[in-house]
């Protein structure tokens, strides 16, 4: 079993990150506008995590991105989602209205907690689907890959980074261990699979396996029944 689990929301400013995910080429970024940067108001660093628009008014991310260590959520209004952020531009900007933390995250510790490190940010108003098409959940078996990991890393925070050659090293009903490395800022980012020309969401990056001061192999939480129910209760778009 994967042994050393480190959450990714905080990284020392002087940490070396030689194996960051590379920037997604500019010509390819338009297909990933549903992936965005999550930021909090009144913080020194603007980018804290990554999230994915899965319905017009719901963003899936890691629980530790929107809650403190005790599992109490930050004020939803203090969280801002920039869909498809690319430098100073974004396809849509929305503030949070509600934070919904996975119930198992609140009652587990250690490795088990990392596998349930998932939350839903409900937006203050829906994003029109013709502007930012949400990414659908995976339907069917995942297989061994290759899969794509995307994120707004804190070392290159305003440009989407990613790799599309990630393989599954380990898979259980609750998590995936992947061959690609991640760093701070990748938390909450999507693990995607391309099917018949469309992207599907496989899981959510929650942690890494490695040393605290640098990159580590990605750990992603599966999309369980609780997560899927949150999407089913989403509001329609404008």
Short mmCIF file of C-alpha atoms in Angstrom, two decimals, residues 70-211:
data_model
loop_
_atom_site.label_atom_id
_atom_site.label_comp_id
_atom_site.label_asym_id
_atom_site.label_seq_id
_atom_site.Cartn_x
_atom_site.Cartn_y
_atom_site.Cartn_z
CA UNK A 70 -10.54 20.07 11.82
CA UNK A 71 -12.81 19.84 8.79
CA UNK A 72 -14.64 23.13 9.37
CA UNK A 73 -15.21 24.85 6.04
CA UNK A 74 -13.97 28.33 5.28
CA UNK A 75 -16.61 30.98 4.64
CA UNK A 76 -17.94 30.04 1.18
CA UNK A 77 -18.02 33.69 0.12
CA UNK A 78 -14.26 33.90 0.66
CA UNK A 79 -13.59 31.24 -2.01
CA UNK A 80 -13.37 32.28 -5.66
CA UNK A 81 -13.37 29.94 -8.67
CA UNK A 82 -11.68 31.13 -11.89
CA UNK A 83 -12.78 28.74 -14.65
CA UNK A 84 -10.11 28.19 -17.29
CA UNK A 85 -7.72 30.71 -15.78
CA UNK A 86 -5.01 31.69 -18.25
CA UNK A 87 -2.81 34.47 -16.94
CA UNK A 88 -5.07 37.40 -16.07
CA UNK A 89 -7.99 35.99 -18.07
CA UNK A 90 -10.62 33.40 -17.16
CA UNK A 91 -13.71 32.00 -18.85
CA UNK A 92 -15.86 32.71 -15.76
CA UNK A 93 -15.42 33.93 -12.20
CA UNK A 94 -17.76 32.88 -9.39
CA UNK A 95 -17.77 33.07 -5.60
CA UNK A 96 -18.81 30.25 -3.37
CA UNK A 97 -22.25 30.00 -1.78
CA UNK A 98 -21.91 26.73 0.13
CA UNK A 99 -19.20 24.21 0.93
CA UNK A 100 -20.18 20.53 1.26
CA UNK A 101 -17.50 18.31 2.81
CA UNK A 102 -17.48 14.54 2.28
CA UNK A 103 -18.90 13.11 5.53
CA UNK A 104 -16.24 10.38 5.73
CA UNK A 105 -13.50 13.04 5.67
CA UNK A 106 -14.80 14.38 8.98
CA UNK A 107 -14.59 11.06 10.83
CA UNK A 108 -11.40 9.46 9.45
CA UNK A 109 -7.70 10.04 10.05
CA UNK A 110 -4.39 9.41 8.30
CA UNK A 111 -4.38 7.50 5.04
CA UNK A 112 -8.13 6.83 5.11
CA UNK A 113 -8.84 10.54 5.42
CA UNK A 114 -6.81 11.25 2.29
CA UNK A 115 -9.00 8.86 0.30
CA UNK A 116 -12.13 10.83 1.27
CA UNK A 117 -10.55 14.27 0.89
CA UNK A 118 -13.29 15.56 -1.41
CA UNK A 119 -15.65 18.53 -1.27
CA UNK A 120 -18.19 20.32 -3.42
CA UNK A 121 -18.17 24.12 -3.75
CA UNK A 122 -21.64 25.38 -4.66
CA UNK A 123 -21.30 28.60 -6.67
CA UNK A 124 -23.24 31.80 -6.03
CA UNK A 125 -24.72 31.57 -9.53
CA UNK A 126 -24.48 28.99 -12.31
CA UNK A 127 -22.00 29.29 -15.16
CA UNK A 128 -23.80 29.02 -18.51
CA UNK A 129 -22.94 25.70 -20.11
CA UNK A 130 -22.44 27.34 -23.50
CA UNK A 131 -19.62 29.36 -21.97
CA UNK A 132 -18.00 26.65 -19.82
CA UNK A 133 -19.24 23.11 -20.51
CA UNK A 134 -19.01 21.04 -17.31
CA UNK A 135 -17.00 17.82 -17.30
CA UNK A 136 -19.08 14.68 -16.83
CA UNK A 137 -18.23 11.89 -14.41
CA UNK A 138 -16.63 8.73 -15.71
CA UNK A 139 -18.99 6.00 -16.83
CA UNK A 140 -17.58 2.50 -16.85
CA UNK A 141 -14.28 0.88 -15.85
CA UNK A 142 -11.16 3.05 -15.70
CA UNK A 143 -8.48 0.57 -16.68
CA UNK A 144 -4.77 1.26 -16.24
CA UNK A 145 -4.63 4.47 -18.26
CA UNK A 146 -3.20 6.55 -19.69
CA UNK A 147 -4.99 9.27 -17.72
CA UNK A 148 -4.58 13.04 -17.61
CA UNK A 149 -3.83 15.09 -14.48
CA UNK A 150 -4.34 18.87 -14.55
CA UNK A 151 -3.75 21.61 -12.01
CA UNK A 152 -2.73 25.16 -11.14
CA UNK A 153 0.58 24.58 -9.38
CA UNK A 154 1.77 27.22 -6.96
CA UNK A 155 5.07 27.50 -8.82
CA UNK A 156 3.24 28.37 -12.05
CA UNK A 157 -0.08 29.26 -10.58
CA UNK A 158 -1.90 31.20 -13.28
CA UNK A 159 -1.34 28.76 -16.16
CA UNK A 160 -2.85 25.30 -16.39
CA UNK A 161 -0.30 22.49 -16.07
CA UNK A 162 -0.74 18.82 -16.84
CA UNK A 163 0.33 15.47 -18.20
CA UNK A 164 -1.57 12.93 -20.29
CA UNK A 165 0.59 9.86 -19.77
CA UNK A 166 -0.33 8.98 -16.18
CA UNK A 167 -0.74 5.29 -15.43
CA UNK A 168 -2.58 3.60 -12.59
CA UNK A 169 -0.17 1.90 -10.18
CA UNK A 170 -2.76 0.94 -7.59
CA UNK A 171 -6.54 1.06 -7.53
CA UNK A 172 -9.02 0.38 -4.70
CA UNK A 173 -12.70 1.27 -4.28
CA UNK A 174 -11.67 4.58 -2.67
CA UNK A 175 -8.44 5.77 -4.32
CA UNK A 176 -6.04 5.65 -7.25
CA UNK A 177 -2.25 5.71 -7.03
CA UNK A 178 -0.78 7.23 -10.20
CA UNK A 179 2.63 7.42 -11.85
CA UNK A 180 2.60 11.22 -12.39
CA UNK A 181 4.12 13.64 -9.88
CA UNK A 182 2.24 16.53 -8.31
CA UNK A 183 3.09 19.45 -6.02
CA UNK A 184 1.35 22.18 -4.04
CA UNK A 185 -1.60 23.65 -5.92
CA UNK A 186 -2.52 20.38 -7.65
CA UNK A 187 -4.87 19.50 -4.79
CA UNK A 188 -8.43 19.26 -6.00
CA UNK A 189 -7.34 18.92 -9.60
CA UNK A 190 -8.98 16.44 -11.95
CA UNK A 191 -7.85 13.05 -13.14
CA UNK A 192 -9.42 12.71 -16.58
CA UNK A 193 -10.03 10.05 -19.19
CA UNK A 194 -10.82 10.78 -22.84
CA UNK A 195 -13.68 8.72 -24.28
CA UNK A 196 -15.07 9.15 -27.80
CA UNK A 197 -13.63 12.64 -28.05
CA UNK A 198 -14.96 13.86 -24.68
CA UNK A 199 -13.28 14.20 -21.29
CA UNK A 200 -14.63 12.34 -18.27
CA UNK A 201 -13.71 12.92 -14.64
CA UNK A 202 -12.14 9.83 -13.04
CA UNK A 203 -11.04 11.21 -9.67
CA UNK A 204 -9.76 14.16 -7.63
CA UNK A 205 -6.12 14.69 -6.66
CA UNK A 206 -5.90 14.84 -2.86
CA UNK A 207 -2.34 14.01 -1.81
CA UNK A 208 1.06 12.81 -2.87
CA UNK A 209 3.36 9.99 -1.95
CA UNK A 210 6.86 11.32 -1.36
CA UNK A 211 8.83 13.92 0.58
#
